[in-house]
Amino acid sequence: MHDATLEDLIAELDAGHLIPGDSPLHRAMHRQSQEAIRIATELNGTYHDEAGVRALLSELVGYEVDVTVGLFPPFTSDFGRNIRLGRNVFINSGCRFQDQGGITLGDGALIGHNTVIATLNHAMDPARRADLEPAPVVIGKDVWIGSSSVITPGVTIGDGAVIGAGSVVTKDVPAGMVAVGSPAKVVRAVMTG
């Protein structure tokens, strides 16, 4: 592969294929990252009303986000083009998304201040450390992620779950459960009623 397109890269990422360091795919990822940095700098560099924030977020993700989506800057994304946002999603200030491996936020998801969502790991072998291993993060409908949480690659959080502030989520969390701590552990069911 002499030169990789953004579409080639997204197909490989979504398939969960390793992205070798300094490969055409890695270079395509770097090009898109520079575009994400440009958009984030515009988003975070001055005041924008809600419509302006949504317009820049739409430019970042590559499709028009729903009018019900809310975001309080600052916000950064390493890539931008592998984020899927449902309706009534709210992302609070200071969040960082490493979305190359794919991030899906279901309808009604609330993402607390300073949350980090990561979808890439580096190879463990020091000789291959520049290689990237993508794994998607899926956050279900009506999930609440508490402030300063970290969601690691490959995690799925089920509908209606709550993640306590400051938690590091390294394993899937079932629907309707509360998980807290580092590493996060399920402690009880969400109280409803």
Short mmCIF file of N, CA and C in Angstrom, two decimals:
data_model
loop_
_atom_site.label_atom_id
_atom_site.label_comp_id
_atom_site.label_asym_id
_atom_site.label_seq_id
_atom_site.Cartn_x
_atom_site.Cartn_y
_atom_site.Cartn_z
N MET A 1 0.86 -1.17 0.00
CA MET A 1 0.00 0.00 0.00
C MET A 1 0.91 1.24 0.00
N HIS A 2 0.85 2.01 -1.08
CA HIS A 2 1.73 3.17 -1.20
C HIS A 2 1.20 4.36 -0.43
N ASP A 3 -0.09 4.61 -0.52
CA ASP A 3 -0.70 5.72 0.20
C ASP A 3 -2.08 5.25 0.65
N ALA A 4 -2.41 5.55 1.88
CA ALA A 4 -3.69 5.10 2.42
C ALA A 4 -4.63 6.29 2.53
N THR A 5 -5.90 6.06 2.20
CA THR A 5 -6.91 7.10 2.34
C THR A 5 -7.51 7.01 3.74
N LEU A 6 -8.25 8.04 4.11
CA LEU A 6 -8.98 8.03 5.37
C LEU A 6 -9.95 6.86 5.41
N GLU A 7 -10.62 6.58 4.29
CA GLU A 7 -11.57 5.47 4.21
C GLU A 7 -10.86 4.13 4.42
N ASP A 8 -9.67 3.96 3.81
CA ASP A 8 -8.88 2.73 4.03
C ASP A 8 -8.58 2.56 5.51
N LEU A 9 -8.15 3.66 6.13
CA LEU A 9 -7.76 3.61 7.54
C LEU A 9 -8.94 3.26 8.43
N ILE A 10 -10.09 3.92 8.23
CA ILE A 10 -11.26 3.65 9.07
C ILE A 10 -11.71 2.20 8.91
N ALA A 11 -11.64 1.66 7.70
CA ALA A 11 -12.02 0.26 7.48
C ALA A 11 -11.09 -0.66 8.28
N GLU A 12 -9.81 -0.38 8.29
CA GLU A 12 -8.86 -1.21 9.04
C GLU A 12 -9.07 -1.06 10.55
N LEU A 13 -9.30 0.16 11.00
CA LEU A 13 -9.55 0.40 12.43
C LEU A 13 -10.82 -0.31 12.88
N ASP A 14 -11.90 -0.15 12.11
CA ASP A 14 -13.18 -0.77 12.48
C ASP A 14 -13.13 -2.29 12.44
N ALA A 15 -12.22 -2.83 11.63
CA ALA A 15 -12.04 -4.28 11.60
C ALA A 15 -11.15 -4.76 12.75
N GLY A 16 -10.59 -3.82 13.51
CA GLY A 16 -9.74 -4.18 14.64
C GLY A 16 -8.34 -4.60 14.25
N HIS A 17 -7.92 -4.24 13.04
CA HIS A 17 -6.61 -4.64 12.56
C HIS A 17 -5.51 -3.76 13.15
N LEU A 18 -4.38 -4.37 13.42
CA LEU A 18 -3.19 -3.66 13.89
C LEU A 18 -2.77 -2.62 12.85
N ILE A 19 -2.42 -1.43 13.34
CA ILE A 19 -1.89 -0.38 12.46
C ILE A 19 -0.39 -0.29 12.73
N PRO A 20 0.44 -0.80 11.81
CA PRO A 20 1.88 -0.78 12.05
C PRO A 20 2.42 0.65 12.08
N GLY A 21 3.35 0.88 13.00
CA GLY A 21 4.00 2.19 13.07
C GLY A 21 4.70 2.50 11.76
N ASP A 22 4.66 3.77 11.37
CA ASP A 22 5.31 4.28 10.16
C ASP A 22 4.85 3.59 8.88
N SER A 23 3.63 3.08 8.89
CA SER A 23 3.05 2.49 7.68
C SER A 23 2.20 3.55 6.98
N PRO A 24 1.77 3.28 5.74
CA PRO A 24 0.85 4.22 5.08
C PRO A 24 -0.41 4.47 5.91
N LEU A 25 -0.92 3.45 6.60
CA LEU A 25 -2.11 3.64 7.44
C LEU A 25 -1.78 4.55 8.63
N HIS A 26 -0.63 4.37 9.22
CA HIS A 26 -0.21 5.21 10.35
C HIS A 26 -0.06 6.66 9.89
N ARG A 27 0.49 6.86 8.71
CA ARG A 27 0.64 8.22 8.17
C ARG A 27 -0.73 8.85 7.89
N ALA A 28 -1.68 8.06 7.39
CA ALA A 28 -3.04 8.57 7.17
C ALA A 28 -3.67 8.97 8.49
N MET A 29 -3.42 8.19 9.55
CA MET A 29 -3.93 8.52 10.87
C MET A 29 -3.35 9.85 11.35
N HIS A 30 -2.06 10.04 11.12
CA HIS A 30 -1.41 11.29 11.52
C HIS A 30 -2.01 12.48 10.77
N ARG A 31 -2.27 12.32 9.48
CA ARG A 31 -2.87 13.42 8.71
C ARG A 31 -4.23 13.80 9.28
N GLN A 32 -5.07 12.80 9.59
CA GLN A 32 -6.39 13.09 10.15
C GLN A 32 -6.26 13.70 11.54
N SER A 33 -5.28 13.27 12.31
CA SER A 33 -5.07 13.84 13.64
C SER A 33 -4.75 15.33 13.54
N GLN A 34 -3.99 15.73 12.55
CA GLN A 34 -3.68 17.14 12.37
C GLN A 34 -4.95 17.94 12.07
N GLU A 35 -5.86 17.36 11.30
CA GLU A 35 -7.14 18.02 11.02
C GLU A 35 -7.97 18.12 12.29
N ALA A 36 -7.98 17.07 13.11
CA ALA A 36 -8.71 17.10 14.38
C ALA A 36 -8.15 18.18 15.30
N ILE A 37 -6.84 18.32 15.34
CA ILE A 37 -6.21 19.37 16.16
C ILE A 37 -6.64 20.74 15.67
N ARG A 38 -6.68 20.93 14.35
CA ARG A 38 -7.10 22.23 13.79
C ARG A 38 -8.52 22.58 14.23
N ILE A 39 -9.43 21.62 14.11
CA ILE A 39 -10.83 21.87 14.47
C ILE A 39 -10.96 22.11 15.97
N ALA A 40 -10.27 21.30 16.78
CA ALA A 40 -10.33 21.48 18.24
C ALA A 40 -9.77 22.83 18.66
N THR A 41 -8.73 23.29 17.99
CA THR A 41 -8.17 24.60 18.31
C THR A 41 -9.19 25.70 18.03
N GLU A 42 -9.92 25.58 16.94
CA GLU A 42 -10.97 26.56 16.63
C GLU A 42 -12.10 26.46 17.66
N LEU A 43 -12.51 25.24 17.99
CA LEU A 43 -13.59 25.02 18.96
C LEU A 43 -13.23 25.60 20.32
N ASN A 44 -12.01 25.37 20.76
CA ASN A 44 -11.60 25.72 22.12
C ASN A 44 -10.99 27.12 22.24
N GLY A 45 -10.68 27.75 21.10
CA GLY A 45 -9.93 29.00 21.13
C GLY A 45 -10.75 30.26 21.34
N THR A 46 -12.06 30.18 21.17
CA THR A 46 -12.91 31.35 21.33
C THR A 46 -14.33 30.88 21.63
N TYR A 47 -15.18 31.82 22.04
CA TYR A 47 -16.56 31.48 22.36
C TYR A 47 -17.35 31.15 21.10
N HIS A 48 -18.18 30.10 21.20
CA HIS A 48 -19.14 29.75 20.16
C HIS A 48 -20.47 29.46 20.85
N ASP A 49 -21.58 29.92 20.26
CA ASP A 49 -22.88 29.56 20.82
C ASP A 49 -23.15 28.07 20.55
N GLU A 50 -24.28 27.55 21.05
CA GLU A 50 -24.57 26.12 20.92
C GLU A 50 -24.55 25.66 19.47
N ALA A 51 -25.12 26.45 18.58
CA ALA A 51 -25.14 26.07 17.16
C ALA A 51 -23.73 26.06 16.59
N GLY A 52 -22.90 27.00 16.99
CA GLY A 52 -21.52 27.05 16.53
C GLY A 52 -20.71 25.86 17.04
N VAL A 53 -20.94 25.48 18.29
CA VAL A 53 -20.26 24.31 18.85
C VAL A 53 -20.67 23.06 18.08
N ARG A 54 -21.98 22.91 17.83
CA ARG A 54 -22.46 21.74 17.08
C ARG A 54 -21.91 21.71 15.66
N ALA A 55 -21.78 22.88 15.03
CA ALA A 55 -21.23 22.94 13.67
C ALA A 55 -19.77 22.46 13.66
N LEU A 56 -18.98 22.90 14.63
CA LEU A 56 -17.58 22.47 14.68
C LEU A 56 -17.48 21.00 15.06
N LEU A 57 -18.33 20.53 15.97
CA LEU A 57 -18.35 19.11 16.31
C LEU A 57 -18.72 18.28 15.08
N SER A 58 -19.68 18.76 14.31
CA SER A 58 -20.07 18.07 13.08
C SER A 58 -18.91 18.00 12.09
N GLU A 59 -18.16 19.09 11.99
CA GLU A 59 -16.99 19.10 11.11
C GLU A 59 -15.96 18.07 11.60
N LEU A 60 -15.78 18.00 12.89
CA LEU A 60 -14.81 17.06 13.47
C LEU A 60 -15.20 15.61 13.19
N VAL A 61 -16.46 15.26 13.42
CA VAL A 61 -16.88 13.86 13.29
C VAL A 61 -17.23 13.47 11.85
N GLY A 62 -17.44 14.45 10.99
CA GLY A 62 -17.69 14.16 9.58
C GLY A 62 -19.13 13.93 9.20
N TYR A 63 -20.06 14.27 10.08
CA TYR A 63 -21.49 14.20 9.78
C TYR A 63 -22.19 15.22 10.66
N GLU A 64 -23.42 15.57 10.30
CA GLU A 64 -24.16 16.55 11.09
C GLU A 64 -24.72 15.89 12.35
N VAL A 65 -24.23 16.35 13.52
CA VAL A 65 -24.72 15.80 14.77
C VAL A 65 -26.13 16.32 15.03
N ASP A 66 -26.89 15.55 15.78
CA ASP A 66 -28.26 15.91 16.07
C ASP A 66 -28.32 17.22 16.87
N VAL A 67 -29.36 17.98 16.66
CA VAL A 67 -29.55 19.26 17.35
C VAL A 67 -29.64 19.09 18.86
N THR A 68 -29.94 17.89 19.33
CA THR A 68 -30.06 17.63 20.77
C THR A 68 -28.71 17.35 21.44
N VAL A 69 -27.65 17.24 20.66
CA VAL A 69 -26.31 16.97 21.22
C VAL A 69 -25.75 18.26 21.80
N GLY A 70 -25.20 18.14 23.01
CA GLY A 70 -24.58 19.29 23.66
C GLY A 70 -23.14 18.99 24.04
N LEU A 71 -22.31 20.01 23.99
CA LEU A 71 -20.90 19.87 24.36
C LEU A 71 -20.43 21.19 24.95
N PHE A 72 -19.76 21.12 26.09
CA PHE A 72 -19.12 22.29 26.68
C PHE A 72 -17.61 22.18 26.45
N PRO A 73 -17.03 23.08 25.67
CA PRO A 73 -15.58 23.06 25.49
C PRO A 73 -14.87 23.40 26.80
N PRO A 74 -13.60 23.09 26.94
CA PRO A 74 -12.76 22.53 25.88
C PRO A 74 -13.01 21.04 25.69
N PHE A 75 -12.74 20.60 24.46
CA PHE A 75 -12.89 19.21 24.07
C PHE A 75 -11.80 18.90 23.06
N THR A 76 -11.18 17.73 23.19
CA THR A 76 -10.21 17.32 22.19
C THR A 76 -10.49 15.89 21.74
N SER A 77 -10.13 15.63 20.51
CA SER A 77 -10.22 14.31 19.92
C SER A 77 -8.94 14.08 19.13
N ASP A 78 -8.38 12.89 19.26
CA ASP A 78 -7.15 12.55 18.53
C ASP A 78 -7.39 12.32 17.04
N PHE A 79 -8.66 12.12 16.67
CA PHE A 79 -8.95 11.66 15.31
C PHE A 79 -10.24 12.26 14.77
N GLY A 80 -11.33 12.13 15.53
CA GLY A 80 -12.60 12.76 15.19
C GLY A 80 -13.52 11.94 14.33
N ARG A 81 -12.99 11.23 13.37
CA ARG A 81 -13.83 10.58 12.37
C ARG A 81 -14.36 9.21 12.76
N ASN A 82 -14.13 8.79 14.01
CA ASN A 82 -14.67 7.50 14.42
C ASN A 82 -15.46 7.63 15.72
N ILE A 83 -16.25 8.72 15.79
CA ILE A 83 -17.14 8.99 16.92
C ILE A 83 -18.57 8.93 16.40
N ARG A 84 -19.41 8.16 17.08
CA ARG A 84 -20.83 8.08 16.73
C ARG A 84 -21.64 8.57 17.93
N LEU A 85 -22.41 9.62 17.71
CA LEU A 85 -23.16 10.26 18.79
C LEU A 85 -24.66 10.07 18.57
N GLY A 86 -25.35 9.57 19.60
CA GLY A 86 -26.80 9.45 19.55
C GLY A 86 -27.46 10.79 19.84
N ARG A 87 -28.76 10.74 20.08
CA ARG A 87 -29.54 11.93 20.41
C ARG A 87 -29.41 12.22 21.91
N ASN A 88 -29.55 13.49 22.26
CA ASN A 88 -29.54 13.92 23.66
C ASN A 88 -28.27 13.54 24.41
N VAL A 89 -27.17 13.43 23.70
CA VAL A 89 -25.86 13.19 24.32
C VAL A 89 -25.34 14.52 24.86
N PHE A 90 -24.72 14.48 26.04
CA PHE A 90 -24.07 15.68 26.58
C PHE A 90 -22.66 15.33 27.01
N ILE A 91 -21.70 16.11 26.52
CA ILE A 91 -20.28 15.94 26.83
C ILE A 91 -19.84 17.19 27.57
N ASN A 92 -19.45 17.04 28.84
CA ASN A 92 -19.06 18.20 29.65
C ASN A 92 -17.62 18.62 29.34
N SER A 93 -17.19 19.71 29.93
CA SER A 93 -15.91 20.33 29.57
C SER A 93 -14.71 19.48 29.99
N GLY A 94 -13.66 19.61 29.20
CA GLY A 94 -12.39 18.98 29.51
C GLY A 94 -12.25 17.54 29.05
N CYS A 95 -13.20 17.03 28.27
CA CYS A 95 -13.13 15.63 27.85
C CYS A 95 -12.14 15.45 26.71
N ARG A 96 -11.53 14.24 26.71
CA ARG A 96 -10.55 13.87 25.68
C ARG A 96 -10.94 12.52 25.12
N PHE A 97 -11.14 12.48 23.80
CA PHE A 97 -11.52 11.24 23.13
C PHE A 97 -10.40 10.81 22.19
N GLN A 98 -9.88 9.60 22.41
CA GLN A 98 -8.93 8.98 21.49
C GLN A 98 -9.77 7.97 20.71
N ASP A 99 -10.32 8.42 19.62
CA ASP A 99 -11.41 7.69 18.98
C ASP A 99 -11.02 6.84 17.77
N GLN A 100 -9.75 6.67 17.49
CA GLN A 100 -9.39 5.91 16.30
C GLN A 100 -10.06 4.54 16.26
N GLY A 101 -10.13 3.85 17.38
CA GLY A 101 -10.74 2.52 17.43
C GLY A 101 -12.26 2.52 17.41
N GLY A 102 -12.87 3.71 17.56
CA GLY A 102 -14.32 3.84 17.51
C GLY A 102 -14.93 4.09 18.87
N ILE A 103 -15.67 5.18 18.98
CA ILE A 103 -16.41 5.52 20.20
C ILE A 103 -17.87 5.70 19.80
N THR A 104 -18.76 4.98 20.47
CA THR A 104 -20.19 5.13 20.27
C THR A 104 -20.81 5.57 21.59
N LEU A 105 -21.55 6.68 21.55
CA LEU A 105 -22.30 7.17 22.71
C LEU A 105 -23.77 7.06 22.38
N GLY A 106 -24.48 6.22 23.13
CA GLY A 106 -25.90 6.00 22.89
C GLY A 106 -26.75 7.19 23.29
N ASP A 107 -28.00 7.19 22.86
CA ASP A 107 -28.95 8.26 23.19
C ASP A 107 -28.95 8.53 24.69
N GLY A 108 -28.90 9.79 25.04
CA GLY A 108 -29.02 10.19 26.44
C GLY A 108 -27.78 10.00 27.28
N ALA A 109 -26.65 9.63 26.68
CA ALA A 109 -25.41 9.44 27.44
C ALA A 109 -24.93 10.79 27.98
N LEU A 110 -24.49 10.80 29.23
CA LEU A 110 -23.94 11.99 29.88
C LEU A 110 -22.48 11.70 30.23
N ILE A 111 -21.59 12.52 29.72
CA ILE A 111 -20.15 12.31 29.93
C ILE A 111 -19.64 13.44 30.81
N GLY A 112 -19.17 13.11 32.02
CA GLY A 112 -18.74 14.10 32.99
C GLY A 112 -17.43 14.78 32.65
N HIS A 113 -17.18 15.90 33.34
CA HIS A 113 -15.95 16.69 33.16
C HIS A 113 -14.71 15.81 33.12
N ASN A 114 -13.79 16.18 32.26
CA ASN A 114 -12.43 15.61 32.23
C ASN A 114 -12.39 14.10 32.03
N THR A 115 -13.40 13.54 31.40
CA THR A 115 -13.39 12.12 31.11
C THR A 115 -12.49 11.84 29.91
N VAL A 116 -11.73 10.75 30.00
CA VAL A 116 -10.89 10.29 28.90
C VAL A 116 -11.47 8.97 28.40
N ILE A 117 -11.69 8.90 27.09
CA ILE A 117 -12.11 7.65 26.46
C ILE A 117 -11.02 7.28 25.46
N ALA A 118 -10.38 6.13 25.68
CA ALA A 118 -9.26 5.68 24.85
C ALA A 118 -9.65 4.42 24.09
N THR A 119 -9.21 4.34 22.82
CA THR A 119 -9.55 3.19 21.99
C THR A 119 -8.33 2.57 21.32
N LEU A 120 -7.14 2.96 21.73
CA LEU A 120 -5.92 2.40 21.16
C LEU A 120 -4.99 1.93 22.27
N ASN A 121 -4.32 0.82 22.01
CA ASN A 121 -3.20 0.38 22.83
C ASN A 121 -1.98 0.29 21.93
N HIS A 122 -0.80 0.43 22.54
CA HIS A 122 0.45 0.19 21.82
C HIS A 122 0.83 -1.27 22.02
N ALA A 123 1.60 -1.80 21.11
CA ALA A 123 2.10 -3.17 21.24
C ALA A 123 2.99 -3.27 22.48
N MET A 124 2.92 -4.39 23.18
CA MET A 124 3.73 -4.60 24.37
C MET A 124 5.21 -4.81 24.04
N ASP A 125 5.49 -5.44 22.91
CA ASP A 125 6.86 -5.69 22.49
C ASP A 125 7.55 -4.35 22.22
N PRO A 126 8.63 -4.03 22.96
CA PRO A 126 9.30 -2.74 22.75
C PRO A 126 9.74 -2.51 21.31
N ALA A 127 10.07 -3.56 20.59
CA ALA A 127 10.49 -3.42 19.20
C ALA A 127 9.32 -3.03 18.29
N ARG A 128 8.09 -3.25 18.76
CA ARG A 128 6.89 -2.94 17.97
C ARG A 128 6.02 -1.89 18.67
N ARG A 129 6.58 -1.14 19.59
CA ARG A 129 5.81 -0.22 20.43
C ARG A 129 5.04 0.83 19.63
N ALA A 130 5.51 1.17 18.44
CA ALA A 130 4.80 2.17 17.62
C ALA A 130 3.55 1.59 16.95
N ASP A 131 3.40 0.26 16.97
CA ASP A 131 2.20 -0.34 16.38
C ASP A 131 0.99 -0.03 17.26
N LEU A 132 -0.16 0.15 16.63
CA LEU A 132 -1.37 0.53 17.35
C LEU A 132 -2.43 -0.55 17.21
N GLU A 133 -3.04 -0.89 18.35
CA GLU A 133 -4.06 -1.93 18.40
C GLU A 133 -5.40 -1.29 18.76
N PRO A 134 -6.32 -1.13 17.77
CA PRO A 134 -7.59 -0.48 18.04
C PRO A 134 -8.60 -1.42 18.69
N ALA A 135 -9.43 -0.85 19.58
CA ALA A 135 -10.53 -1.60 20.19
C ALA A 135 -11.63 -0.59 20.54
N PRO A 136 -12.84 -0.77 20.05
CA PRO A 136 -13.90 0.23 20.24
C PRO A 136 -14.40 0.31 21.68
N VAL A 137 -14.91 1.49 22.01
CA VAL A 137 -15.62 1.72 23.27
C VAL A 137 -17.08 2.01 22.90
N VAL A 138 -17.99 1.28 23.54
CA VAL A 138 -19.42 1.48 23.31
C VAL A 138 -20.07 1.85 24.64
N ILE A 139 -20.67 3.01 24.67
CA ILE A 139 -21.38 3.50 25.85
C ILE A 139 -22.86 3.53 25.49
N GLY A 140 -23.65 2.77 26.24
CA GLY A 140 -25.05 2.58 25.91
C GLY A 140 -25.93 3.78 26.17
N LYS A 141 -27.22 3.57 25.98
CA LYS A 141 -28.22 4.62 26.18
C LYS A 141 -28.32 4.97 27.66
N ASP A 142 -28.50 6.26 27.92
CA ASP A 142 -28.75 6.77 29.28
C ASP A 142 -27.66 6.40 30.28
N VAL A 143 -26.44 6.24 29.81
CA VAL A 143 -25.31 5.99 30.70
C VAL A 143 -24.82 7.33 31.24
N TRP A 144 -24.41 7.34 32.50
CA TRP A 144 -23.83 8.52 33.14
C TRP A 144 -22.41 8.16 33.55
N ILE A 145 -21.44 8.86 32.95
CA ILE A 145 -20.03 8.68 33.28
C ILE A 145 -19.64 9.85 34.20
N GLY A 146 -19.23 9.55 35.44
CA GLY A 146 -18.85 10.58 36.39
C GLY A 146 -17.55 11.27 35.99
N SER A 147 -17.35 12.47 36.52
CA SER A 147 -16.19 13.30 36.18
C SER A 147 -14.87 12.57 36.40
N SER A 148 -13.92 12.89 35.56
CA SER A 148 -12.53 12.41 35.66
C SER A 148 -12.42 10.90 35.59
N SER A 149 -13.32 10.26 34.89
CA SER A 149 -13.23 8.82 34.67
C SER A 149 -12.39 8.53 33.43
N VAL A 150 -11.86 7.33 33.37
CA VAL A 150 -11.10 6.86 32.22
C VAL A 150 -11.76 5.56 31.74
N ILE A 151 -12.09 5.52 30.46
CA ILE A 151 -12.68 4.34 29.85
C ILE A 151 -11.62 3.79 28.89
N THR A 152 -11.19 2.55 29.10
CA THR A 152 -10.08 1.99 28.35
C THR A 152 -10.55 1.23 27.10
N PRO A 153 -9.64 0.95 26.18
CA PRO A 153 -10.01 0.31 24.91
C PRO A 153 -10.77 -0.99 25.09
N GLY A 154 -11.79 -1.17 24.23
CA GLY A 154 -12.54 -2.40 24.18
C GLY A 154 -13.68 -2.54 25.16
N VAL A 155 -13.95 -1.51 25.96
CA VAL A 155 -14.97 -1.58 27.00
C VAL A 155 -16.35 -1.25 26.43
N THR A 156 -17.35 -2.01 26.89
CA THR A 156 -18.76 -1.71 26.62
C THR A 156 -19.44 -1.45 27.95
N ILE A 157 -20.18 -0.34 28.01
CA ILE A 157 -20.95 0.01 29.20
C ILE A 157 -22.42 -0.07 28.82
N GLY A 158 -23.15 -0.94 29.49
CA GLY A 158 -24.53 -1.22 29.14
C GLY A 158 -25.49 -0.07 29.44
N ASP A 159 -26.64 -0.11 28.79
CA ASP A 159 -27.67 0.93 28.94
C ASP A 159 -27.98 1.19 30.41
N GLY A 160 -28.10 2.48 30.75
CA GLY A 160 -28.54 2.89 32.07
C GLY A 160 -27.51 2.76 33.18
N ALA A 161 -26.30 2.32 32.86
CA ALA A 161 -25.26 2.16 33.88
C ALA A 161 -24.75 3.51 34.35
N VAL A 162 -24.14 3.52 35.53
CA VAL A 162 -23.51 4.71 36.10
C VAL A 162 -22.07 4.36 36.47
N ILE A 163 -21.15 5.23 36.08
CA ILE A 163 -19.74 5.07 36.41
C ILE A 163 -19.38 6.18 37.39
N GLY A 164 -18.93 5.81 38.59
CA GLY A 164 -18.60 6.78 39.61
C GLY A 164 -17.43 7.67 39.21
N ALA A 165 -17.43 8.89 39.71
CA ALA A 165 -16.37 9.86 39.41
C ALA A 165 -15.01 9.27 39.73
N GLY A 166 -14.05 9.54 38.86
CA GLY A 166 -12.68 9.11 39.07
C GLY A 166 -12.41 7.64 38.82
N SER A 167 -13.36 6.93 38.26
CA SER A 167 -13.19 5.49 38.02
C SER A 167 -12.35 5.23 36.77
N VAL A 168 -11.67 4.09 36.78
CA VAL A 168 -10.93 3.61 35.62
C VAL A 168 -11.60 2.31 35.19
N VAL A 169 -12.30 2.38 34.06
CA VAL A 169 -13.11 1.24 33.61
C VAL A 169 -12.28 0.42 32.62
N THR A 170 -11.92 -0.79 33.06
CA THR A 170 -11.07 -1.67 32.26
C THR A 170 -11.81 -2.90 31.75
N LYS A 171 -13.05 -3.11 32.24
CA LYS A 171 -13.86 -4.26 31.83
C LYS A 171 -15.28 -3.79 31.58
N ASP A 172 -16.02 -4.58 30.82
CA ASP A 172 -17.41 -4.25 30.51
C ASP A 172 -18.22 -4.07 31.80
N VAL A 173 -19.20 -3.16 31.72
CA VAL A 173 -20.13 -2.93 32.83
C VAL A 173 -21.53 -3.28 32.32
N PRO A 174 -22.23 -4.20 33.00
CA PRO A 174 -23.56 -4.60 32.54
C PRO A 174 -24.56 -3.44 32.63
N ALA A 175 -25.61 -3.54 31.84
CA ALA A 175 -26.69 -2.55 31.86
C ALA A 175 -27.26 -2.42 33.27
N GLY A 176 -27.61 -1.18 33.63
CA GLY A 176 -28.31 -0.94 34.88
C GLY A 176 -27.48 -1.09 36.14
N MET A 177 -26.17 -1.11 36.03
CA MET A 177 -25.32 -1.31 37.19
C MET A 177 -24.48 -0.05 37.47
N VAL A 178 -24.05 0.09 38.74
CA VAL A 178 -23.15 1.16 39.15
C VAL A 178 -21.77 0.54 39.33
N ALA A 179 -20.75 1.14 38.72
CA ALA A 179 -19.37 0.68 38.86
C ALA A 179 -18.52 1.84 39.34
N VAL A 180 -17.62 1.57 40.29
CA VAL A 180 -16.76 2.61 40.86
C VAL A 180 -15.36 2.05 41.10
N GLY A 181 -14.39 2.96 41.18
CA GLY A 181 -13.04 2.60 41.59
C GLY A 181 -12.05 2.47 40.46
N SER A 182 -10.83 2.05 40.87
CA SER A 182 -9.73 1.87 39.94
C SER A 182 -8.98 0.58 40.29
N PRO A 183 -9.20 -0.47 39.54
CA PRO A 183 -10.11 -0.57 38.41
C PRO A 183 -11.57 -0.62 38.88
N ALA A 184 -12.46 -0.13 38.04
CA ALA A 184 -13.87 -0.05 38.41
C ALA A 184 -14.45 -1.45 38.62
N LYS A 185 -15.25 -1.56 39.67
CA LYS A 185 -15.95 -2.80 39.99
C LYS A 185 -17.43 -2.48 40.17
N VAL A 186 -18.27 -3.39 39.73
CA VAL A 186 -19.71 -3.23 39.90
C VAL A 186 -20.02 -3.37 41.39
N VAL A 187 -20.76 -2.36 41.92
CA VAL A 187 -21.07 -2.38 43.35
C VAL A 187 -22.54 -2.60 43.66
N ARG A 188 -23.42 -2.26 42.72
CA ARG A 188 -24.85 -2.45 42.96
C ARG A 188 -25.62 -2.10 41.69
N ALA A 189 -26.91 -2.33 41.73
CA ALA A 189 -27.80 -1.94 40.63
C ALA A 189 -28.15 -0.46 40.79
N VAL A 190 -28.46 0.17 39.67
CA VAL A 190 -28.96 1.55 39.68
C VAL A 190 -30.33 1.54 40.33
N MET A 191 -30.56 2.47 41.23
CA MET A 191 -31.87 2.59 41.87
C MET A 191 -32.80 3.35 40.93
N THR A 192 -33.97 2.84 40.70
CA THR A 192 -34.95 3.50 39.84
C THR A 192 -36.24 3.70 40.62
N GLY A 193 -37.07 4.54 40.07
CA GLY A 193 -38.37 4.63 40.65
C GLY A 193 -38.79 5.95 41.06
#
